[in-house]
Every structure is written in structure tokens, then in C-alpha cells.
Amino acid sequence: QVQLQESGPGLVKPSGTLSLTCAVSGGSISSSNWWSWVRQPPGKGLEWIGEIYHSGSTNYNPSLKSRVTISVDKSKNQFSLKLSSVTAADTAVYYCARRNTGFGESNAFDIWGQGTMVTVSS
Amino acid sequence: AIQMTQSPSSLSASVGDRVTITCRASQGIRNDLGWYQQKPGKAPKLLIYAASSLQSGVPSRFSGSGSGTDFTLTISSLQPEDFATYYCLQDYNYPHTFGQGTKLEIK
């Protein structure tokens, strides 16, 4: 079955760029699904960051849009997140997830990576 | 952005209890709502999609209902493994938004 695995630095300096990658295994990133990033600050709730389709189409949360770039690498079956100009407020566990569009007329985030903690600190 | 308001924010209950969690959307979202369970240190897990459809492999004691702006997640008979935090998520439009979560604790 499809599995997702996040990777990237666990520590980023303030004003720097956070870069994470999500590797997709057990299935193709070119399937009819959207590939998403969600984050969770320590002790807080979940926030949707954005998503990408294998064609390269993206949707972003307006609250982060000016700082976020999500890209896809079909040759490596993975997608990536870049968040620029980070501050301590960006410290969080970052999850990648699949938004499955195959639930009839509905869709849902049915597969999640284990999450990776990113701390913004000097 | 559509605001999702969950209630209660926390809940104490006993094994065997019937529990209901509600989620209200700030505007109509048809049935484009999912419920997710999250245990400490773990990723969220899909329980219910399209407001009332049970995800494969999820116990039948979990059920969802609602449409438009008001939704409920019901656990018919709490089991020890159900103590966790529950989130609703609307995917009707962008940005997708989560409720603030309901922490279900053992009484």
C-alpha cells in the first residue's frame, strides 16, 4: 500500500528557508490524487499548508502563500515543501498527506506520513 | 476562509460511554467533511469521510452525520484505544480548514 515518508533538516535558522521532501512508496505520485502538507505547532491544532497535483497545479493556504512553494518530482516519486523567511512561529511537526479523490464524489486525507519536527532557532 | 468550530474542546468519559462531538462550519459545506483521530506523537488517522462514510478498517462504533453546516461524530461505546484527540476537516473549498480539536480523556 502507499506510504509517505518526510525528510529534511530538523533545525532551521530564523529568516532561513525550511525545506522538506515527502517520498511516496507503494504507488505512483502520478495517480489522481492531490499531495498535501499539514503542520502542527507543539501542543496545538492542525493547519493545512497547501497541495500539489502531479501536473504541477498547486493550491496554497493564503495565510502562508507568500512564503510557500510546493513542487513535485515525478522521476523520484516525491514532492517537496519550501517555506521561506521562517520564524519561531513556524516551529511545528510537518506532515505530508494524500488527499484521495477516489471516494465517489468526495475526497479525504487517507494516508499520512509519520511527521517530522522542524524547529526554528538560532 | 471557512471556520470550523468544534465542541466540546475537551471531554471526560468512561469506557462503554456513548460520546458525541460536534463541528459547525461558518458556511455551508455540503457533506465535504472528514473526521480524524490523532494519538500523541502520531499522525492523524482518517475515520469518516463525506460526513458519514466509514473509512475501511475503522470500527463500526464510529459514525458520522450531518450536512450543510452542522456535523457530528459519535462513538457508540468507548473503548480504551479511543482516548485521543479528534479533528474535523472541511475540504469543500480552499483553504481546507480543521476544527480546533476535541481531546477525549478517561474519566
PDB file of C-alpha atoms in Angstrom:
ATOM      1  CA  GLN A   1       0.000   0.000   0.000  1.00  0.00           C
ATOM      2  CA  VAL A   2       1.013   3.627  -0.424  1.00  0.00           C
ATOM      3  CA  GLN A   3       3.304   5.030   2.234  1.00  0.00           C
ATOM      4  CA  LEU A   4       4.655   8.531   2.745  1.00  0.00           C
ATOM      5  CA  GLN A   5       7.923   9.498   4.414  1.00  0.00           C
ATOM      6  CA  GLU A   6       9.022  13.039   5.231  1.00  0.00           C
ATOM      7  CA  SER A   7      12.679  14.036   5.343  1.00  0.00           C
ATOM      8  CA  GLY A   8      14.665  17.200   5.847  1.00  0.00           C
ATOM      9  CA  PRO A   9      16.571  19.275   8.399  1.00  0.00           C
ATOM     10  CA  GLY A  10      15.159  19.332  11.902  1.00  0.00           C
ATOM     11  CA  LEU A  11      16.634  22.749  12.676  1.00  0.00           C
ATOM     12  CA  VAL A  12      16.342  25.902  10.596  1.00  0.00           C
ATOM     13  CA  LYS A  13      17.677  29.360  11.442  1.00  0.00           C
ATOM     14  CA  PRO A  14      15.321  32.332  11.676  1.00  0.00           C
ATOM     15  CA  SER A  15      14.859  34.114   8.335  1.00  0.00           C
ATOM     16  CA  GLY A  16      16.046  30.969   6.569  1.00  0.00           C
ATOM     17  CA  THR A  17      14.143  28.553   4.352  1.00  0.00           C
ATOM     18  CA  LEU A  18      12.562  25.343   5.581  1.00  0.00           C
ATOM     19  CA  SER A  19      12.870  22.542   3.020  1.00  0.00           C
ATOM     20  CA  LEU A  20      11.184  19.163   3.331  1.00  0.00           C
ATOM     21  CA  THR A  21      10.617  16.259   0.982  1.00  0.00           C
ATOM     22  CA  CYS A  22       7.929  13.591   1.042  1.00  0.00           C
ATOM     23  CA  ALA A  23       8.792  10.308  -0.643  1.00  0.00           C
ATOM     24  CA  VAL A  24       5.882   8.278  -1.988  1.00  0.00           C
ATOM     25  CA  SER A  25       6.294   4.492  -1.990  1.00  0.00           C
ATOM     26  CA  GLY A  26       3.958   1.682  -2.959  1.00  0.00           C
ATOM     27  CA  GLY A  27       2.187   3.793  -5.554  1.00  0.00           C
ATOM     28  CA  SER A  28       2.646   6.493  -8.158  1.00  0.00           C
ATOM     29  CA  ILE A  29       2.613  10.206  -7.461  1.00  0.00           C
ATOM     30  CA  SER A  30       1.002  10.498 -10.891  1.00  0.00           C
ATOM     31  CA  SER A  31      -2.210   8.906  -9.646  1.00  0.00           C
ATOM     32  CA  SER A  32      -5.379  11.006  -9.484  1.00  0.00           C
ATOM     33  CA  ASN A  33      -4.716  12.400  -6.026  1.00  0.00           C
ATOM     34  CA  TRP A  34      -3.507  15.611  -4.513  1.00  0.00           C
ATOM     35  CA  TRP A  35      -0.406  15.636  -2.340  1.00  0.00           C
ATOM     36  CA  SER A  36      -0.547  17.881   0.699  1.00  0.00           C
ATOM     37  CA  TRP A  37       1.412  19.408   3.545  1.00  0.00           C
ATOM     38  CA  VAL A  38      -0.105  19.924   7.003  1.00  0.00           C
ATOM     39  CA  ARG A  39       1.633  21.247  10.089  1.00  0.00           C
ATOM     40  CA  GLN A  40       1.046  21.171  13.841  1.00  0.00           C
ATOM     41  CA  PRO A  41       2.835  23.501  16.289  1.00  0.00           C
ATOM     42  CA  PRO A  42       3.702  21.857  19.608  1.00  0.00           C
ATOM     43  CA  GLY A  43       0.571  21.343  21.688  1.00  0.00           C
ATOM     44  CA  LYS A  44      -1.665  22.976  19.091  1.00  0.00           C
ATOM     45  CA  GLY A  45      -4.022  22.026  16.275  1.00  0.00           C
ATOM     46  CA  LEU A  46      -3.567  21.168  12.628  1.00  0.00           C
ATOM     47  CA  GLU A  47      -3.071  23.662   9.796  1.00  0.00           C
ATOM     48  CA  TRP A  48      -3.325  22.872   6.105  1.00  0.00           C
ATOM     49  CA  ILE A  49      -0.397  24.421   4.211  1.00  0.00           C
ATOM     50  CA  GLY A  50      -1.073  23.501   0.608  1.00  0.00           C
ATOM     51  CA  GLU A  51      -1.132  20.779  -2.012  1.00  0.00           C
ATOM     52  CA  ILE A  52       0.088  19.795  -5.450  1.00  0.00           C
ATOM     53  CA  TYR A  53      -1.157  17.597  -8.292  1.00  0.00           C
ATOM     54  CA  HIS A  54       1.249  15.602 -10.429  1.00  0.00           C
ATOM     55  CA  SER A  55       0.670  18.079 -13.259  1.00  0.00           C
ATOM     56  CA  GLY A  56       2.223  20.761 -11.095  1.00  0.00           C
ATOM     57  CA  SER A  57      -1.026  22.537 -10.211  1.00  0.00           C
ATOM     58  CA  THR A  58      -0.939  23.896  -6.676  1.00  0.00           C
ATOM     59  CA  ASN A  59      -3.252  25.328  -4.039  1.00  0.00           C
ATOM     60  CA  TYR A  60      -1.911  27.200  -1.027  1.00  0.00           C
ATOM     61  CA  ASN A  61      -3.244  28.498   2.256  1.00  0.00           C
ATOM     62  CA  PRO A  62      -3.494  32.292   1.814  1.00  0.00           C
ATOM     63  CA  SER A  63      -2.047  32.744   5.299  1.00  0.00           C
ATOM     64  CA  LEU A  64       1.254  31.264   4.043  1.00  0.00           C
ATOM     65  CA  LYS A  65       1.017  31.748   0.296  1.00  0.00           C
ATOM     66  CA  SER A  66       3.658  34.459   0.013  1.00  0.00           C
ATOM     67  CA  ARG A  67       6.245  32.167   1.651  1.00  0.00           C
ATOM     68  CA  VAL A  68       5.320  28.693   0.404  1.00  0.00           C
ATOM     69  CA  THR A  69       6.352  26.712  -2.636  1.00  0.00           C
ATOM     70  CA  ILE A  70       5.302  23.108  -3.197  1.00  0.00           C
ATOM     71  CA  SER A  71       6.860  21.200  -6.072  1.00  0.00           C
ATOM     72  CA  VAL A  72       6.727  17.678  -7.483  1.00  0.00           C
ATOM     73  CA  ASP A  73       9.445  15.429  -8.892  1.00  0.00           C
ATOM     74  CA  LYS A  74       7.750  12.631 -10.787  1.00  0.00           C
ATOM     75  CA  SER A  75      11.054  10.946 -11.650  1.00  0.00           C
ATOM     76  CA  LYS A  76      11.751  10.466  -7.953  1.00  0.00           C
ATOM     77  CA  ASN A  77       8.102   9.925  -6.969  1.00  0.00           C
ATOM     78  CA  GLN A  78       8.268  12.661  -4.375  1.00  0.00           C
ATOM     79  CA  PHE A  79       7.052  16.150  -3.612  1.00  0.00           C
ATOM     80  CA  SER A  80       8.600  18.951  -1.632  1.00  0.00           C
ATOM     81  CA  LEU A  81       7.816  21.927   0.569  1.00  0.00           C
ATOM     82  CA  LYS A  82       9.777  25.148   0.845  1.00  0.00           C
ATOM     83  CA  LEU A  83       8.810  27.774   3.409  1.00  0.00           C
ATOM     84  CA  SER A  84      10.853  30.955   3.337  1.00  0.00           C
ATOM     85  CA  SER A  85      11.552  33.677   5.910  1.00  0.00           C
ATOM     86  CA  VAL A  86      10.798  31.361   8.799  1.00  0.00           C
ATOM     87  CA  THR A  87      10.323  32.490  12.382  1.00  0.00           C
ATOM     88  CA  ALA A  88       9.802  30.671  15.660  1.00  0.00           C
ATOM     89  CA  ALA A  89       6.087  30.567  14.817  1.00  0.00           C
ATOM     90  CA  ASP A  90       6.899  28.074  12.051  1.00  0.00           C
ATOM     91  CA  THR A  91       8.218  25.552  14.575  1.00  0.00           C
ATOM     92  CA  ALA A  92       5.973  22.533  14.156  1.00  0.00           C
ATOM     93  CA  VAL A  93       5.608  18.919  13.180  1.00  0.00           C
ATOM     94  CA  TYR A  94       5.192  18.859   9.412  1.00  0.00           C
ATOM     95  CA  TYR A  95       3.139  16.083   7.846  1.00  0.00           C
ATOM     96  CA  CYS A  96       2.727  15.127   4.237  1.00  0.00           C
ATOM     97  CA  ALA A  97      -0.578  13.522   3.298  1.00  0.00           C
ATOM     98  CA  ARG A  98      -2.501  12.202   0.321  1.00  0.00           C
ATOM     99  CA  ARG A  99      -5.864  13.751  -0.477  1.00  0.00           C
ATOM    100  CA  ASN A 100      -7.571  10.838  -2.143  1.00  0.00           C
ATOM    101  CA  THR A 101     -10.107  11.927  -4.734  1.00  0.00           C
ATOM    102  CA  GLY A 102     -11.446   8.404  -5.194  1.00  0.00           C
ATOM    103  CA  PHE A 103     -14.184   8.411  -2.556  1.00  0.00           C
ATOM    104  CA  GLY A 104     -17.041   8.679  -5.007  1.00  0.00           C
ATOM    105  CA  GLU A 105     -17.824  12.368  -5.280  1.00  0.00           C
ATOM    106  CA  SER A 106     -15.843  13.065  -2.141  1.00  0.00           C
ATOM    107  CA  ASN A 107     -12.249  13.050  -1.106  1.00  0.00           C
ATOM    108  CA  ALA A 108     -10.292  12.711   2.116  1.00  0.00           C
ATOM    109  CA  PHE A 109      -6.799  12.730   3.542  1.00  0.00           C
ATOM    110  CA  ASP A 110      -6.426   8.977   3.818  1.00  0.00           C
ATOM    111  CA  ILE A 111      -2.677   8.447   4.032  1.00  0.00           C
ATOM    112  CA  TRP A 112      -0.257  10.417   6.176  1.00  0.00           C
ATOM    113  CA  GLY A 113       3.454  10.391   6.752  1.00  0.00           C
ATOM    114  CA  GLN A 114       4.720   9.948  10.298  1.00  0.00           C
ATOM    115  CA  GLY A 115       5.606  13.634  10.541  1.00  0.00           C
ATOM    116  CA  THR A 116       8.893  15.422  11.063  1.00  0.00           C
ATOM    117  CA  MET A 117       9.636  18.014  13.731  1.00  0.00           C
ATOM    118  CA  VAL A 118      11.177  21.249  12.496  1.00  0.00           C
ATOM    119  CA  THR A 119      12.475  23.781  14.986  1.00  0.00           C
ATOM    120  CA  VAL A 120      13.275  27.352  14.007  1.00  0.00           C
ATOM    121  CA  SER A 121      16.053  28.607  16.250  1.00  0.00           C
ATOM    122  CA  SER A 122      19.436  30.244  16.022  1.00  0.00           C
TER     123      SER A 122
ATOM    124  CA  ALA B   1     -11.740  31.054   4.934  1.00  0.00           C
ATOM    125  CA  ILE B   2     -14.407  28.761   6.351  1.00  0.00           C
ATOM    126  CA  GLN B   3     -14.148  28.470  10.127  1.00  0.00           C
ATOM    127  CA  MET B   4     -14.777  25.089  11.711  1.00  0.00           C
ATOM    128  CA  THR B   5     -15.878  25.238  15.332  1.00  0.00           C
ATOM    129  CA  GLN B   6     -15.690  22.030  17.319  1.00  0.00           C
ATOM    130  CA  SER B   7     -17.318  21.370  20.647  1.00  0.00           C
ATOM    131  CA  PRO B   8     -16.500  20.498  23.260  1.00  0.00           C
ATOM    132  CA  SER B   9     -12.773  21.266  23.258  1.00  0.00           C
ATOM    133  CA  SER B  10     -12.278  18.544  25.835  1.00  0.00           C
ATOM    134  CA  LEU B  11     -14.374  15.723  27.179  1.00  0.00           C
ATOM    135  CA  SER B  12     -14.008  13.211  30.001  1.00  0.00           C
ATOM    136  CA  ALA B  13     -15.769   9.888  29.571  1.00  0.00           C
ATOM    137  CA  SER B  14     -15.633   6.277  30.674  1.00  0.00           C
ATOM    138  CA  VAL B  15     -15.155   3.054  28.785  1.00  0.00           C
ATOM    139  CA  GLY B  16     -18.519   1.998  27.411  1.00  0.00           C
ATOM    140  CA  ASP B  17     -19.938   5.534  27.236  1.00  0.00           C
ATOM    141  CA  ARG B  18     -21.593   6.976  24.152  1.00  0.00           C
ATOM    142  CA  VAL B  19     -19.855  10.174  23.079  1.00  0.00           C
ATOM    143  CA  THR B  20     -20.795  12.849  20.575  1.00  0.00           C
ATOM    144  CA  ILE B  21     -18.527  15.566  19.182  1.00  0.00           C
ATOM    145  CA  THR B  22     -19.908  18.360  17.045  1.00  0.00           C
ATOM    146  CA  CYS B  23     -18.412  20.523  14.336  1.00  0.00           C
ATOM    147  CA  ARG B  24     -20.069  23.624  12.913  1.00  0.00           C
ATOM    148  CA  ALA B  25     -18.981  25.306   9.691  1.00  0.00           C
ATOM    149  CA  SER B  26     -19.212  29.068   9.245  1.00  0.00           C
ATOM    150  CA  GLN B  27     -20.925  28.474   5.895  1.00  0.00           C
ATOM    151  CA  GLY B  28     -22.465  25.513   4.113  1.00  0.00           C
ATOM    152  CA  ILE B  29     -20.002  22.839   3.022  1.00  0.00           C
ATOM    153  CA  ARG B  30     -22.440  20.207   1.671  1.00  0.00           C
ATOM    154  CA  ASN B  31     -21.071  16.961   3.110  1.00  0.00           C
ATOM    155  CA  ASP B  32     -17.404  17.717   2.393  1.00  0.00           C
ATOM    156  CA  LEU B  33     -16.212  16.923   5.886  1.00  0.00           C
ATOM    157  CA  GLY B  34     -13.947  14.325   7.398  1.00  0.00           C
ATOM    158  CA  TRP B  35     -13.209  13.244  10.945  1.00  0.00           C
ATOM    159  CA  TYR B  36      -9.691  12.359  12.070  1.00  0.00           C
ATOM    160  CA  GLN B  37      -8.297  10.745  15.213  1.00  0.00           C
ATOM    161  CA  GLN B  38      -4.867  11.688  16.492  1.00  0.00           C
ATOM    162  CA  LYS B  39      -2.976   9.987  19.285  1.00  0.00           C
ATOM    163  CA  PRO B  40       0.051  11.609  20.960  1.00  0.00           C
ATOM    164  CA  GLY B  41       3.124  11.573  18.754  1.00  0.00           C
ATOM    165  CA  LYS B  42       1.238  10.068  15.838  1.00  0.00           C
ATOM    166  CA  ALA B  43      -0.161  11.314  12.552  1.00  0.00           C
ATOM    167  CA  PRO B  44      -3.896  11.877  12.199  1.00  0.00           C
ATOM    168  CA  LYS B  45      -5.942   8.899  11.052  1.00  0.00           C
ATOM    169  CA  LEU B  46      -8.995   9.140   8.811  1.00  0.00           C
ATOM    170  CA  LEU B  47     -12.155   7.800  10.468  1.00  0.00           C
ATOM    171  CA  ILE B  48     -15.058   9.255   8.483  1.00  0.00           C
ATOM    172  CA  TYR B  49     -15.215  10.889   5.043  1.00  0.00           C
ATOM    173  CA  ALA B  50     -18.058  12.617   3.236  1.00  0.00           C
ATOM    174  CA  ALA B  51     -19.560  13.357   6.667  1.00  0.00           C
ATOM    175  CA  SER B  52     -20.990   9.878   7.222  1.00  0.00           C
ATOM    176  CA  SER B  53     -18.951   7.257   5.327  1.00  0.00           C
ATOM    177  CA  LEU B  54     -16.825   4.955   7.443  1.00  0.00           C
ATOM    178  CA  GLN B  55     -13.249   4.562   6.248  1.00  0.00           C
ATOM    179  CA  SER B  56     -12.208   0.986   5.564  1.00  0.00           C
ATOM    180  CA  GLY B  57     -10.872  -0.759   8.644  1.00  0.00           C
ATOM    181  CA  VAL B  58     -12.404   1.692  11.135  1.00  0.00           C
ATOM    182  CA  PRO B  59     -14.603   0.056  13.808  1.00  0.00           C
ATOM    183  CA  SER B  60     -18.341   0.408  13.327  1.00  0.00           C
ATOM    184  CA  ARG B  61     -18.734   2.071  16.736  1.00  0.00           C
ATOM    185  CA  PHE B  62     -17.638   5.262  14.956  1.00  0.00           C
ATOM    186  CA  SER B  63     -20.300   7.070  12.962  1.00  0.00           C
ATOM    187  CA  GLY B  64     -20.773  10.487  11.441  1.00  0.00           C
ATOM    188  CA  SER B  65     -23.751  12.540  10.402  1.00  0.00           C
ATOM    189  CA  GLY B  66     -24.697  15.958   9.166  1.00  0.00           C
ATOM    190  CA  SER B  67     -24.739  18.138   6.099  1.00  0.00           C
ATOM    191  CA  GLY B  68     -24.502  21.818   5.356  1.00  0.00           C
ATOM    192  CA  THR B  69     -23.135  23.471   8.482  1.00  0.00           C
ATOM    193  CA  ASP B  70     -23.674  21.037  11.361  1.00  0.00           C
ATOM    194  CA  PHE B  71     -21.910  17.727  11.779  1.00  0.00           C
ATOM    195  CA  THR B  72     -21.462  15.132  14.497  1.00  0.00           C
ATOM    196  CA  LEU B  73     -19.057  12.309  15.252  1.00  0.00           C
ATOM    197  CA  THR B  74     -20.451   9.634  17.550  1.00  0.00           C
ATOM    198  CA  ILE B  75     -18.619   6.834  19.289  1.00  0.00           C
ATOM    199  CA  SER B  76     -21.272   4.374  20.411  1.00  0.00           C
ATOM    200  CA  SER B  77     -19.322   2.559  23.120  1.00  0.00           C
ATOM    201  CA  LEU B  78     -15.935   3.966  24.072  1.00  0.00           C
ATOM    202  CA  GLN B  79     -13.007   1.588  24.081  1.00  0.00           C
ATOM    203  CA  PRO B  80      -9.669   2.243  25.818  1.00  0.00           C
ATOM    204  CA  GLU B  81      -7.946   2.824  22.471  1.00  0.00           C
ATOM    205  CA  ASP B  82     -10.399   5.618  21.576  1.00  0.00           C
ATOM    206  CA  PHE B  83      -8.955   8.122  24.028  1.00  0.00           C
ATOM    207  CA  ALA B  84      -7.314  10.603  21.671  1.00  0.00           C
ATOM    208  CA  THR B  85      -7.862  13.996  20.052  1.00  0.00           C
ATOM    209  CA  TYR B  86     -10.424  14.279  17.267  1.00  0.00           C
ATOM    210  CA  TYR B  87     -10.451  16.844  14.468  1.00  0.00           C
ATOM    211  CA  CYS B  88     -12.942  17.711  11.769  1.00  0.00           C
ATOM    212  CA  LEU B  89     -11.669  18.965   8.412  1.00  0.00           C
ATOM    213  CA  GLN B  90     -13.585  20.626   5.607  1.00  0.00           C
ATOM    214  CA  ASP B  91     -12.409  20.097   2.049  1.00  0.00           C
ATOM    215  CA  TYR B  92     -15.319  21.918   0.419  1.00  0.00           C
ATOM    216  CA  ASN B  93     -13.135  24.829  -0.613  1.00  0.00           C
ATOM    217  CA  TYR B  94      -9.737  26.405  -0.145  1.00  0.00           C
ATOM    218  CA  PRO B  95      -8.075  26.753   2.206  1.00  0.00           C
ATOM    219  CA  HIS B  96      -9.026  23.444   3.738  1.00  0.00           C
ATOM    220  CA  THR B  97      -9.601  24.103   7.429  1.00  0.00           C
ATOM    221  CA  PHE B  98      -9.567  21.988  10.576  1.00  0.00           C
ATOM    222  CA  GLY B  99     -11.590  22.335  13.724  1.00  0.00           C
ATOM    223  CA  GLN B 100      -9.559  23.180  16.813  1.00  0.00           C
ATOM    224  CA  GLY B 101      -9.789  19.612  18.104  1.00  0.00           C
ATOM    225  CA  THR B 102     -11.583  17.730  20.879  1.00  0.00           C
ATOM    226  CA  LYS B 103      -9.444  15.949  23.441  1.00  0.00           C
ATOM    227  CA  LEU B 104     -11.191  12.859  24.744  1.00  0.00           C
ATOM    228  CA  GLU B 105      -9.882  11.821  28.145  1.00  0.00           C
ATOM    229  CA  ILE B 106     -10.566   8.969  30.512  1.00  0.00           C
ATOM    230  CA  LYS B 107     -12.824   9.836  33.444  1.00  0.00           C
TER     231      LYS B 107
END
